[in-house]
Coordinates of C-alpha atoms and ligand atoms in Angstrom, one line a residue:
X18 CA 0.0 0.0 0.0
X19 CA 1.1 3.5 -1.0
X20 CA 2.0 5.9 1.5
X21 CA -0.5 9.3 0.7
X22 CA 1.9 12.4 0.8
X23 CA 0.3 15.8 0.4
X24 CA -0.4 18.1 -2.6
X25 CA 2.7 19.9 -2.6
X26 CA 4.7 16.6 -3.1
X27 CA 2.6 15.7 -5.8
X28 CA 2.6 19.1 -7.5
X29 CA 6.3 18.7 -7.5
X30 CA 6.5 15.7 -8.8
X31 CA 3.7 16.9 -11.7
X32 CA 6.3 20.0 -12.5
X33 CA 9.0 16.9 -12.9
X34 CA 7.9 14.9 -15.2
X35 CA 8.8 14.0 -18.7
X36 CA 5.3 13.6 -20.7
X37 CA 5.4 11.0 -23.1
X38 CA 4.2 12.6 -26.6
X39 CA 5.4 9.4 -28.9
X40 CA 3.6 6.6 -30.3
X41 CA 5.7 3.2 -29.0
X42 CA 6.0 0.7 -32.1
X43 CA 8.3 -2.2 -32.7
X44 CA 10.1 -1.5 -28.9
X45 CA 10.9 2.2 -28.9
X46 CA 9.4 5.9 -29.6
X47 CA 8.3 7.0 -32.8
X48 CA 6.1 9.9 -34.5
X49 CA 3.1 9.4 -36.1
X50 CA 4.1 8.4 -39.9
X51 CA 2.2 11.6 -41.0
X52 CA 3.8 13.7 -38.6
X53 CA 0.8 15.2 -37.1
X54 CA -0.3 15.4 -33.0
X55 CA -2.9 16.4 -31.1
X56 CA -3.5 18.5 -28.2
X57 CA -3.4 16.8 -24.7
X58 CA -5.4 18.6 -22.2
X59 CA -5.7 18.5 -18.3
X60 CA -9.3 18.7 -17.9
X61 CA -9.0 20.0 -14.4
X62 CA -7.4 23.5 -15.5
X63 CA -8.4 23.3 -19.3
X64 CA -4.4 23.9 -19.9
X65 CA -2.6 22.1 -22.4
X66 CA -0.3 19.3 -21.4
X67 CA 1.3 18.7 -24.4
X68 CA 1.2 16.9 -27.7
X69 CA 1.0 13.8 -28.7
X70 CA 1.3 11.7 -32.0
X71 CA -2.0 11.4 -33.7
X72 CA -1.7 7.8 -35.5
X73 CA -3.7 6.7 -37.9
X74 CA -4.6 3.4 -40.7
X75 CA -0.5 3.7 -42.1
X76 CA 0.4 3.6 -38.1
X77 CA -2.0 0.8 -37.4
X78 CA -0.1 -1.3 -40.2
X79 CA 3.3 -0.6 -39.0
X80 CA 2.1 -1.6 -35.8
X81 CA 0.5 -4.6 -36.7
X82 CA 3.3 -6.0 -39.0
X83 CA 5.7 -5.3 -35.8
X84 CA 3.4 -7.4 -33.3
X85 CA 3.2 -10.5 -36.2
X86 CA 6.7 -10.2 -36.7
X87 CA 7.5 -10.3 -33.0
X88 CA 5.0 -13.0 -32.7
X89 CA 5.8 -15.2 -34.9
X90 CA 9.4 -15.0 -33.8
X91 CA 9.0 -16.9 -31.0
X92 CA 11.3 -14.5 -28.7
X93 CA 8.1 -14.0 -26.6
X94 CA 5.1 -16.4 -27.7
X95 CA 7.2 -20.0 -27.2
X96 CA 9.6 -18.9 -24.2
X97 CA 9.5 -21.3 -21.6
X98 CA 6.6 -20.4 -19.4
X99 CA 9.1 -19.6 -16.1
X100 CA 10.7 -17.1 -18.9
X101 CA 7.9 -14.9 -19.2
X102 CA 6.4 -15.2 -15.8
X103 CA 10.5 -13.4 -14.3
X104 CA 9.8 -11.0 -17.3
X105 CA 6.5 -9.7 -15.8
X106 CA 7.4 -10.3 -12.1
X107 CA 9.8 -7.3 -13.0
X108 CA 7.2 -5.4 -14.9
X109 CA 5.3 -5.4 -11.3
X110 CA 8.0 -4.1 -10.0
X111 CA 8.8 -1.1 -12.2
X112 CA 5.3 -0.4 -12.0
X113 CA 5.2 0.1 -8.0
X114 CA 9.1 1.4 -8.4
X115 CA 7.0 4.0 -10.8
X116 CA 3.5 3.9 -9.4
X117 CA 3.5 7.6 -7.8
X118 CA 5.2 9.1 -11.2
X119 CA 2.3 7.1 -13.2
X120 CA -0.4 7.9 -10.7
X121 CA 0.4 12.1 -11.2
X122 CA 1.0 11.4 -15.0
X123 CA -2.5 9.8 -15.0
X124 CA -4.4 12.4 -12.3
X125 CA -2.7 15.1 -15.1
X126 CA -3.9 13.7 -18.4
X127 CA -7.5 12.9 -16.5
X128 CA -8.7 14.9 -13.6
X129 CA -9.0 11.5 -11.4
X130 CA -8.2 12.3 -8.1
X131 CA -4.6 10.7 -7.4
X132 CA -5.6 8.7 -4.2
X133 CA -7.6 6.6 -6.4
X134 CA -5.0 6.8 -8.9
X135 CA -2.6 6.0 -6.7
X136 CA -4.3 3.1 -5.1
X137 CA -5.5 1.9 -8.6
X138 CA -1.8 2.1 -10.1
X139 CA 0.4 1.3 -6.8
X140 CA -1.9 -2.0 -6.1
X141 CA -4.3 -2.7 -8.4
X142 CA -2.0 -2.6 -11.9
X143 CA 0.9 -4.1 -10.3
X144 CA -0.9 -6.8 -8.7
X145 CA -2.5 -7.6 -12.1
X146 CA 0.9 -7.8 -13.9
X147 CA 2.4 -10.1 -10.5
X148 CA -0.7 -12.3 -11.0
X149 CA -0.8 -13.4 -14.2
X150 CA 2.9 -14.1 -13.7
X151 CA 2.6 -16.5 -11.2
X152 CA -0.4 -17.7 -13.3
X153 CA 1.4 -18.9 -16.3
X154 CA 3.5 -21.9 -14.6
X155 CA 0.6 -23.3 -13.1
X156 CA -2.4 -23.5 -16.7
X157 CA -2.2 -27.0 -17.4
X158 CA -3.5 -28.7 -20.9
X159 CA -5.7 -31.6 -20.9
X160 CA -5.7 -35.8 -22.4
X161 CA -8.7 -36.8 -23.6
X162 CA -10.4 -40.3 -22.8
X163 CA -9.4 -42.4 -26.0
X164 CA -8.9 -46.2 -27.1
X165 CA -5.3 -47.5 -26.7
X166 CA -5.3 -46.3 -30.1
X167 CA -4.4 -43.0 -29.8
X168 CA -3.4 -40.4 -27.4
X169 CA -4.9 -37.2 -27.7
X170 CA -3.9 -34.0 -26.3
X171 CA -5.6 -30.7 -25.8
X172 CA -3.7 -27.6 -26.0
X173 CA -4.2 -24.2 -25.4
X174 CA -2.1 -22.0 -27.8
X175 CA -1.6 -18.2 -27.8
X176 CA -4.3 -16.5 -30.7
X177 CA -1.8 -14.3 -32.0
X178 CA -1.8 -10.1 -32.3
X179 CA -4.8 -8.7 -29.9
X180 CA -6.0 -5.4 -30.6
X181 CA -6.9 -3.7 -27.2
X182 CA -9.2 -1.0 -27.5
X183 CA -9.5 1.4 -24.5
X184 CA -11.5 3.8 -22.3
X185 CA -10.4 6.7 -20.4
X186 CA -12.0 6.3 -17.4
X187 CA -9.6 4.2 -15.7
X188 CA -6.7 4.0 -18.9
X189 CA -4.0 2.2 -17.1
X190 CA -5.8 -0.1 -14.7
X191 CA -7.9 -1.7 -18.3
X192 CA -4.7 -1.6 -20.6
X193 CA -3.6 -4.3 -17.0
X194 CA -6.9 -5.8 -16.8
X195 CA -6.3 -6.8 -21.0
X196 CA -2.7 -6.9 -21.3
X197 CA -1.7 -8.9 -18.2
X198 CA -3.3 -12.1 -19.2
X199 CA -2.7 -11.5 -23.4
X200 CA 0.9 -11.5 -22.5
X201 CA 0.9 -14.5 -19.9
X202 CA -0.6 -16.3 -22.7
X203 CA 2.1 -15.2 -25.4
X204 CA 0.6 -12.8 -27.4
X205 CA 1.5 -9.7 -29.0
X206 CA -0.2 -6.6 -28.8
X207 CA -1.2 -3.5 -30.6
X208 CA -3.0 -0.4 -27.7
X209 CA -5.1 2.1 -29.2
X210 CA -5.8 3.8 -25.6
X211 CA -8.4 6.4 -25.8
X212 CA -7.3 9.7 -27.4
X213 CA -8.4 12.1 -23.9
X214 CA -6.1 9.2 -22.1
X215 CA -3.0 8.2 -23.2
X216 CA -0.2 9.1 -21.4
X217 CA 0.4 6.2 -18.9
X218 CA -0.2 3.3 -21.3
X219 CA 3.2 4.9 -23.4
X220 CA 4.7 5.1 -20.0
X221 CA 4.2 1.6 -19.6
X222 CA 4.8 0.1 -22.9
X223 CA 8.5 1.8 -22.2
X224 CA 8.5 -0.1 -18.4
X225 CA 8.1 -3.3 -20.6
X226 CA 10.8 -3.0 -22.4
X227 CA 13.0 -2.3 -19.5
X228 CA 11.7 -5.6 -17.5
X229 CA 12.7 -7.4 -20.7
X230 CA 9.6 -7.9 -22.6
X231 CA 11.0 -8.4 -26.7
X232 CA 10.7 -4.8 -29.2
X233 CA 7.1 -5.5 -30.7
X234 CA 5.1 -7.5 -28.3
X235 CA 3.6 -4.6 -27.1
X236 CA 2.8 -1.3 -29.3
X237 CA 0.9 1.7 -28.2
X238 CA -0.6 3.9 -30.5
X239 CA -2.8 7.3 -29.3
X240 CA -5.0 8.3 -32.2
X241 CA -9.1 8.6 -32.1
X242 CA -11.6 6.2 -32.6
X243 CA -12.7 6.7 -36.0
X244 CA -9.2 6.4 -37.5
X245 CA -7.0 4.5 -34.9
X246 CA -9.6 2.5 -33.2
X247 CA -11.5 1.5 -36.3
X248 CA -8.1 0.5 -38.0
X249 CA -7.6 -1.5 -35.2
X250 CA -11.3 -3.0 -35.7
X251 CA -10.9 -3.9 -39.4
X252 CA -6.7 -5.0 -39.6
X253 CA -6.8 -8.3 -41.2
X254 CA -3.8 -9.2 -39.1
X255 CA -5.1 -9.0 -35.8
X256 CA -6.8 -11.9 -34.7
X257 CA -8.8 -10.7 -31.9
X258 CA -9.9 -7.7 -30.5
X259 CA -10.7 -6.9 -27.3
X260 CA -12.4 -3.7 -26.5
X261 CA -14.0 -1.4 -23.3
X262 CA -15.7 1.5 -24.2
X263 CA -19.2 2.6 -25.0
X264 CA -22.2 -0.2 -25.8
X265 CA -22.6 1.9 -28.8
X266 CA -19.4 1.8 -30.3
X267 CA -18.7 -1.9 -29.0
X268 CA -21.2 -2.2 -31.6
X269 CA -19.3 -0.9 -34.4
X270 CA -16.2 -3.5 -33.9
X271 CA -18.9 -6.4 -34.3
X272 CA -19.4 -4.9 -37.9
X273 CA -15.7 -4.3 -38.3
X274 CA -15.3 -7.7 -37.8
X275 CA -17.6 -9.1 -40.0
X276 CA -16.7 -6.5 -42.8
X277 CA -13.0 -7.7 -42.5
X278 CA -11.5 -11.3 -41.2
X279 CA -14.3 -12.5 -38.5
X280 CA -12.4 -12.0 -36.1
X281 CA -13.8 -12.7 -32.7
X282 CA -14.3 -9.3 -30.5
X283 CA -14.6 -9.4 -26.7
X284 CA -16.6 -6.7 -26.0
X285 CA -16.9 -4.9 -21.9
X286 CA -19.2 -1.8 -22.0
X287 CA -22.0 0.4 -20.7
X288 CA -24.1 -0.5 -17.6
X289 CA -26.7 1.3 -15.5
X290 CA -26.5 -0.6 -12.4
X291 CA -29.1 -1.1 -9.7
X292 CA -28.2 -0.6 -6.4
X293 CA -31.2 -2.3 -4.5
X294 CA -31.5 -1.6 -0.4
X295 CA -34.4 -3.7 0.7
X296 CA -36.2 -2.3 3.6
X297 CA -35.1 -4.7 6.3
X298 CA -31.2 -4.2 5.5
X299 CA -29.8 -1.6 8.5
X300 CA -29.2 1.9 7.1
X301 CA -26.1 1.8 8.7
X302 CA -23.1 3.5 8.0
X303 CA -21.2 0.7 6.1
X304 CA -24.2 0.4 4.0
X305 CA -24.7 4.3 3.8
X306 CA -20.8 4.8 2.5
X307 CA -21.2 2.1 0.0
X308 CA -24.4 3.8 -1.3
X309 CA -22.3 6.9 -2.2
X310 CA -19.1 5.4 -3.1
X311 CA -20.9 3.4 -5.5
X312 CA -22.5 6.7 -7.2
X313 CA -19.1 8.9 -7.1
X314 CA -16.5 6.7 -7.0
X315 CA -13.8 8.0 -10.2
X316 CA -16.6 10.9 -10.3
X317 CA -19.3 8.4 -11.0
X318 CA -17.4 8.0 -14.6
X319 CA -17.7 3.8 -14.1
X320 CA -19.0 1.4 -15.8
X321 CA -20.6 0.1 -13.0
X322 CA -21.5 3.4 -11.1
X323 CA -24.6 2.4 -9.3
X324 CA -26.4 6.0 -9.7
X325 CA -30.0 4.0 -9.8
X326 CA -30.7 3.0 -6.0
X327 CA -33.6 1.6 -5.2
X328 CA -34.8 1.4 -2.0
X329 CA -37.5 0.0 0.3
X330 CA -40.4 2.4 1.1
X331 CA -39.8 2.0 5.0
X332 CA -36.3 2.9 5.1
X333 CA -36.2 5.2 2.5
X334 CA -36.4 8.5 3.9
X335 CA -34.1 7.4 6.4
X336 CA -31.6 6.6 3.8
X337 CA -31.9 9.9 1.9
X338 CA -31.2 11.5 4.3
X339 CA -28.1 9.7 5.7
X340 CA -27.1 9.5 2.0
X341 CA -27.0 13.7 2.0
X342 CA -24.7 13.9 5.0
X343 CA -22.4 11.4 3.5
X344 CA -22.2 13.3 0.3
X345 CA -21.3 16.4 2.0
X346 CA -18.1 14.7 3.0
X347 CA -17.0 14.4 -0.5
X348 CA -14.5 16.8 -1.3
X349 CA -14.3 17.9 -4.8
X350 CA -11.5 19.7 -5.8
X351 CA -7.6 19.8 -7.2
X352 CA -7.0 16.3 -8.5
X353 CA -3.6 16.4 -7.0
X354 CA -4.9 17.1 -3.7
X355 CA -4.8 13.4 -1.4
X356 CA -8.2 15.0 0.2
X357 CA -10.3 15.6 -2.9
X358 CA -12.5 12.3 -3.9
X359 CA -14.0 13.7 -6.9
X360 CA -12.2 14.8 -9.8
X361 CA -13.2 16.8 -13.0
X362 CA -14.6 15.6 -15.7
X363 CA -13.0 14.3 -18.8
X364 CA -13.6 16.6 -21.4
X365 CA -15.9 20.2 -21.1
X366 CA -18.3 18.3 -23.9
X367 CA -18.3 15.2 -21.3
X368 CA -19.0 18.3 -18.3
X369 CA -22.2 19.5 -20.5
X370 CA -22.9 16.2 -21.3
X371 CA -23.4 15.3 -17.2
X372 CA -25.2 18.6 -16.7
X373 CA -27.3 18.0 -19.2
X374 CA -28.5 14.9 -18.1
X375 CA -29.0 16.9 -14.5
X376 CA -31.1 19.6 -16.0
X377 CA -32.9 16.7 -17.4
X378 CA -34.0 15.2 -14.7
X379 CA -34.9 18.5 -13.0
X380 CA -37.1 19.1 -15.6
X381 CA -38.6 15.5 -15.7
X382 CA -39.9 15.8 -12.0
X383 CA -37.0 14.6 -9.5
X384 CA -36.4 16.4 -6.6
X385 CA -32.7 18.1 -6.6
X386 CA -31.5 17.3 -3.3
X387 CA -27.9 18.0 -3.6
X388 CA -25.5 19.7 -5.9
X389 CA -26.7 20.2 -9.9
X390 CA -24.0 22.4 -10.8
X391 CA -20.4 22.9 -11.6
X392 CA -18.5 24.1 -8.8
X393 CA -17.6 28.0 -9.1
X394 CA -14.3 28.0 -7.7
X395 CA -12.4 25.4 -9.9
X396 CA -11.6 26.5 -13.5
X397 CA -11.8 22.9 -15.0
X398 CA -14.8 20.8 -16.2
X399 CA -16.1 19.8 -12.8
X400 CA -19.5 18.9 -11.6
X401 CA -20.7 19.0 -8.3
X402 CA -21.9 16.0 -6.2
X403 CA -25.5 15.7 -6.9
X404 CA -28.3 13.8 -5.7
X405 CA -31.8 13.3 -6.7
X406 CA -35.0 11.9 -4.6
X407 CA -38.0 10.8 -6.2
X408 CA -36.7 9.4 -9.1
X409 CA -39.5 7.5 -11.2
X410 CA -38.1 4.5 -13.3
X411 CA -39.1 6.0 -16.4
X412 CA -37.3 9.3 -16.4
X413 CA -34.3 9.1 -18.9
X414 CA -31.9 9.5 -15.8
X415 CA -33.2 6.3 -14.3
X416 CA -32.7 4.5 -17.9
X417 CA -29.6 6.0 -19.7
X418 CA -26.0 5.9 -18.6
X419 CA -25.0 9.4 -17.1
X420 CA -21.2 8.9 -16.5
X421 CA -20.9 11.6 -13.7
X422 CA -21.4 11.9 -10.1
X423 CA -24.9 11.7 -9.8
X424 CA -27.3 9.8 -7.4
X425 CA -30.7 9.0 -7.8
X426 CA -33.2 7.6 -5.4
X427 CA -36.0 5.6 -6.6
X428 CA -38.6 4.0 -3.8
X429 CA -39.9 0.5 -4.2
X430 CA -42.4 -1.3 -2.5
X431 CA -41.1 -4.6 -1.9
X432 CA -38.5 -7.2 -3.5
X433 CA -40.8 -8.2 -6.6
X434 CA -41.0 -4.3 -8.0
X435 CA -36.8 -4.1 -7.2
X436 CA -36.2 -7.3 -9.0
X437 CA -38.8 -6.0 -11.9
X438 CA -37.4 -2.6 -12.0
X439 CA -33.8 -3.6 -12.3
X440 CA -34.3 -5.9 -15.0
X441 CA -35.9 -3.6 -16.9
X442 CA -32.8 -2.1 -18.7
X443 CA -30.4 -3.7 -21.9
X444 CA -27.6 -3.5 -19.9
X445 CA -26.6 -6.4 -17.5
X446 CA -23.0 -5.6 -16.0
X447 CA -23.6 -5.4 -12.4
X448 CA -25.8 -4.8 -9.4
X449 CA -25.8 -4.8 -5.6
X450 CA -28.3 -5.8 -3.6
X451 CA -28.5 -5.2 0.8
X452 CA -30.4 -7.0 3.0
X453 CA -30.5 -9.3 6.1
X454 CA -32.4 -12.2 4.9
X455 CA -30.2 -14.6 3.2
X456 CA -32.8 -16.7 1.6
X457 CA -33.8 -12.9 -0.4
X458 CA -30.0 -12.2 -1.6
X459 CA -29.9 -15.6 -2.9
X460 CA -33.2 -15.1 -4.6
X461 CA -32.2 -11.8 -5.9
X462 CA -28.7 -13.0 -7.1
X463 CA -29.9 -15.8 -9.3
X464 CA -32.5 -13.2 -11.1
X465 CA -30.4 -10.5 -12.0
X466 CA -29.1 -10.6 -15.3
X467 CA -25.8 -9.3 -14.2
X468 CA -22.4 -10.8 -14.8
X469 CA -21.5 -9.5 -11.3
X470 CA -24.0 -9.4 -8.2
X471 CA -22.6 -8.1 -5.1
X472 CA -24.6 -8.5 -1.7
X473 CA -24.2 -6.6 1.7
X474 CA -21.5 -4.6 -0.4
X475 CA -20.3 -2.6 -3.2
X476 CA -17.8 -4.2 -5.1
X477 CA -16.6 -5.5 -8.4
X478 CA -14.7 -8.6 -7.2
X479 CA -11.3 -8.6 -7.2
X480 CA -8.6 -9.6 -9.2
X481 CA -9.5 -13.6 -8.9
X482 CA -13.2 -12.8 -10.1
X483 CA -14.4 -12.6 -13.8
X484 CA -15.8 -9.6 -14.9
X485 CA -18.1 -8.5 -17.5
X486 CA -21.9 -7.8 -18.8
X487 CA -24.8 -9.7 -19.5
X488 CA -27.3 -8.1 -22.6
X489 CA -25.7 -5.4 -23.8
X490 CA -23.3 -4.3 -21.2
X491 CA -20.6 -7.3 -22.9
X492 CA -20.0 -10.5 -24.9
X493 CA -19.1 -13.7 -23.4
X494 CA -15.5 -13.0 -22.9
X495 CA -14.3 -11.8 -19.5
X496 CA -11.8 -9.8 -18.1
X497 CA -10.0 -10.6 -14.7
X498 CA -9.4 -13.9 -13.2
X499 CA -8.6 -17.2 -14.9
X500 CA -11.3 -16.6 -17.1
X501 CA -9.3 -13.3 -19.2
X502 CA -7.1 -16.2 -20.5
X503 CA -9.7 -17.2 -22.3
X504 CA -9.9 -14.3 -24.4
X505 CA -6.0 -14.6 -25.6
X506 CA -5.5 -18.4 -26.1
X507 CA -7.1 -20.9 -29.0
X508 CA -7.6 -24.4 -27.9
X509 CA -5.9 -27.1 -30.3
X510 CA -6.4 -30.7 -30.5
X511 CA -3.7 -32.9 -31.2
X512 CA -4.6 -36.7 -32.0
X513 CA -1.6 -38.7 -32.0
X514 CA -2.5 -42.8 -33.7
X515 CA -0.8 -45.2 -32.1
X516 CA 0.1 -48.7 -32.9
Ligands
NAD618 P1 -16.0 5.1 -26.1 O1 -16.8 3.9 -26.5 O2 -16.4 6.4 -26.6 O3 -14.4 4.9 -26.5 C1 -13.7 3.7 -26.1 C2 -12.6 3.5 -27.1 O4 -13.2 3.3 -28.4 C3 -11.7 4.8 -27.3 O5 -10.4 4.3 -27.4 C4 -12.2 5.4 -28.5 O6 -11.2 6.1 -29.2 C5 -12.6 4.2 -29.4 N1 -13.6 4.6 -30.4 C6 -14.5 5.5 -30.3 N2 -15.3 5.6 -31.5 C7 -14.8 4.6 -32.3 C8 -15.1 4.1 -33.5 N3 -16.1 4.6 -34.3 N4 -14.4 3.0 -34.0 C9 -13.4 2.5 -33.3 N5 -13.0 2.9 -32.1 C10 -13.7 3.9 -31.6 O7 -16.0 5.0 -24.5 P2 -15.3 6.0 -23.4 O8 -16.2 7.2 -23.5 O9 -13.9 6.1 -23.6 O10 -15.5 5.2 -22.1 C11 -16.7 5.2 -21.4 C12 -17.5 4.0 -21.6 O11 -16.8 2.8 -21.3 C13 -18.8 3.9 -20.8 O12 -19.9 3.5 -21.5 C14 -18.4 2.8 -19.7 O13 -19.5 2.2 -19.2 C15 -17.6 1.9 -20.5 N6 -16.7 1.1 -19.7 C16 -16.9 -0.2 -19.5 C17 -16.1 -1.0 -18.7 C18 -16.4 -2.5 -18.5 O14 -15.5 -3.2 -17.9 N7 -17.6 -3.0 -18.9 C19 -15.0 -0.4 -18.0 C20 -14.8 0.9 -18.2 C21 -15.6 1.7 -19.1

């Protein structure tokens, strides 16, 4: 665990650092093969951080063509396993040697506040690079029942050159949830990290290098979606892509598939989570902090921000009202101060976005019981913590994804209308569901279409736990646990006669 320092530590160690501005291809830094860049911004000042290349289709080739050639070299795919598990054993370490330097770099380039950056980067990305290290010794293949005839074996192989295509709400912790376990199973890799976020994947890519992972396993290009990303989506040579981001461009790399070489796309994306207190779970204050946390955690921009809560009609009020104490203690604020909890905003189109959605529901009939605003006194794209009571199932807050810090309360009568009412959405990636009576959770956990239900708390799982989204929150594939290997090997059968 990360020792927190203060602000002025980290705004030293902000006015230090060297911003990466390169794309990484074939094991070292390189500019965009047109030459161009693009603007970096820190959207908690609106200042520009720098420039970085802007890569497009020709970059997406060289890219590509370095990852196959590295791949089909061997120096990486068919090492020994104990080879590549030292190889990212190190890489865990240069990321904690690192993780204060990444977690500013990352709190710069996003607004996130750096105590979750640091906790996300210092533990969390570190851990995922140690596990699937001490993973790769230990995934056995299989012999199948046969005659004395034959002997035949069942392998799991690398699949080759995975595009990873990311989001920017937490850019370094997905490029470890993907990348970890596609380079435990061998594969290269081509990183199109989202174009508002890229700075500590580059970062990373070099750390790779230096813990002795071959030039070209991994290549990280910064670009936007429509050129870079879509590239990535249609490239003949990649032979799978796997991709968190928005439901509705998810969408489009199911038609880049099919319009180029089928290749198979794991898909992780929206969700609109219920968050379901029934009314005889104590509205205590474990309970009451996981209630916000869920909501404005990473400045509610989460996949799995639970910003629909539904609660029992007996406790509600109660709740409310314990819920709007809590949320005063959320400091919002300087990214790079260890107090602040929420952040800005990605982008000012992202900021308008979140207060639109706000004025919406204002407009739609709930009752504004906290924040609504951007907060006067900061000159980035913030938005205040904000909570709404009396939220009615249909309004377009209860339905669509908001992406900001925003909490709304909707009362329910009973476990039936909570189970009806948070089934009634086309996304399925998560809920959480309190209450005392065991024989209920159980009930409630096998009937929600979630690919994560978490009872008596809010959490995601861990590192040992797949993740990912039922309906149209994800495809089959999963990230995290032993289950992410999936999404990175082929499975081969080898039938050997014998006589
Ligand atoms: P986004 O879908 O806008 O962008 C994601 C990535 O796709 C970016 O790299 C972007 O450049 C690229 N992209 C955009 N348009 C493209 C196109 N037409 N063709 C190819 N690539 C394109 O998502 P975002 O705004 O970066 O992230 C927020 C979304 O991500 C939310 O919906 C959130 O729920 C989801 N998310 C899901 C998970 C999960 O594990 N399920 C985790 C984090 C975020």
């Amino acid at each position: 665990m990360l020792e927190t320092k203060t602000l002025a530590h980290y705004r030293t160690i902000a006015s230090d650092l060297a911003l990466p501005g390169l794309a990484f291809i074939d094991g070292e830094f390189c500019p965009a093969s047109s030459g161009r860049v693009f603007e970096n911004i820190n959207p908690a000042t609106g200042e520009i951080l720098g420039t970085v290349a802007h890569c497009e289709t020709a970059d997406v080739d060289i890219a590509v063509a370095a990852a196959r050639r590295a791949f089909e070299s061997g120096a990486w795919s068919r090492t020994a396993p104990e080879e590549r598990k030292e190889v990212l054993l190190r890489l865990a370490e240069l990321v904690r040697r690192e993780a204060e330097a990444l977690a500013v770099m990352e709190s710069l380039d996003t607004g996130k506040a750096i105590a979750d950056c640091l906790h996300e980067i210092g533990n969390e990305v570190a851990t995922f690079f140690q596990w699937y290290a001490e993973l790769i010794d230990k995934v056995f293949g299989k012999v199948a029942p046969t005659g004395e005839d034959a002997l035949a074996l069942i392998v799991k192989e690398p699949i080759g050159v995975v595009g990873m295509v990311l989001p920017w709400n937490f850019p370094l912790l997905m490029v470890a949830w993907k990348l970890a376990p596609a380079l435990a199973a061998g594969c290269s890799a081509v990183v199109k990290p989202a174009e508002q976020s890229p700075l500590t994947a580059l970062r990373l890519a070099e750390l790779a290098v230096e813990a002795g992972v071959p030039a070209g396993v991994i290549n990280v290009l910064p670009g936007f979606g429509e050129t870079a990303g879509q590239a990535v989506g249609r490239h003949p040579d990649i032979d799978v892509v796997s991709f968190t981001g928005s439901t509705e461009v998810g969408a489009h790399f199911l038609k880049y598939a099919g319009e180029s070489n089928l290749k198979p796309v794991g898909l992780e994306m929206g969700g609109k989570s219920p968050f379901i207190v029934l009314d005889d779970a104590p509205i205590d204050d474990r309970l009451v902090d996981e209630a916000v946390s869920s909501a404005l955690w990473n400045a509610g921009q989460n996949c799995s921000a639970n910003m629909r809560q539904m609660v029992g009609a007996k406790v509600k009020d109660e709740f409310l009202s314990k819920v709007l104490d809590k949320v005063k203690t959320w400091k919002v604020g300087d990214p790079l101060d260890p107090e602040t909890r929420i952040g800005s905003m990605i982008t000012k189109e992202h900021q308008e976005r979140v207060l639109g959605y706000i004025e919406m529901g204002r407009r739609e009939g709930a009752a504004l019981c906290a924040g609504g605003g951007r907060p006067a006194e900061l000159p980035g794209y913030f938005v205040e913590p904000t909570v709404f009571g009396d939220v009615r199932p249909d309004m377009t807050i209860a339905r669509e994804e908001i992406f900001g810090p925003v909490l709304g309360v909707i009362t329910v009568k009973d476990e039936d209308e909570a189970l009806t009412l948070a089934r009634d959405t086309v996304y399925g990636l998560h809920a959480t569901v309190f209450t005392r009576d065991i024989d209920r959770a159980i009930r409630m956990a096998r009937r929600l279409p979630c690919g994560t239900v978490s009872i008596n708390a809010f959490t995601e799982g861990d590192i040992k736990t797949p993740f990912g989204g039922y309906r149209q929150s994800g495809s089959l594939a999963r990230d995290n646990g032993t289950e992410a290997m999936d999404q990175y090997t082929q499975t081969k059968t080898i039938w050997i006669a014998v006589s």
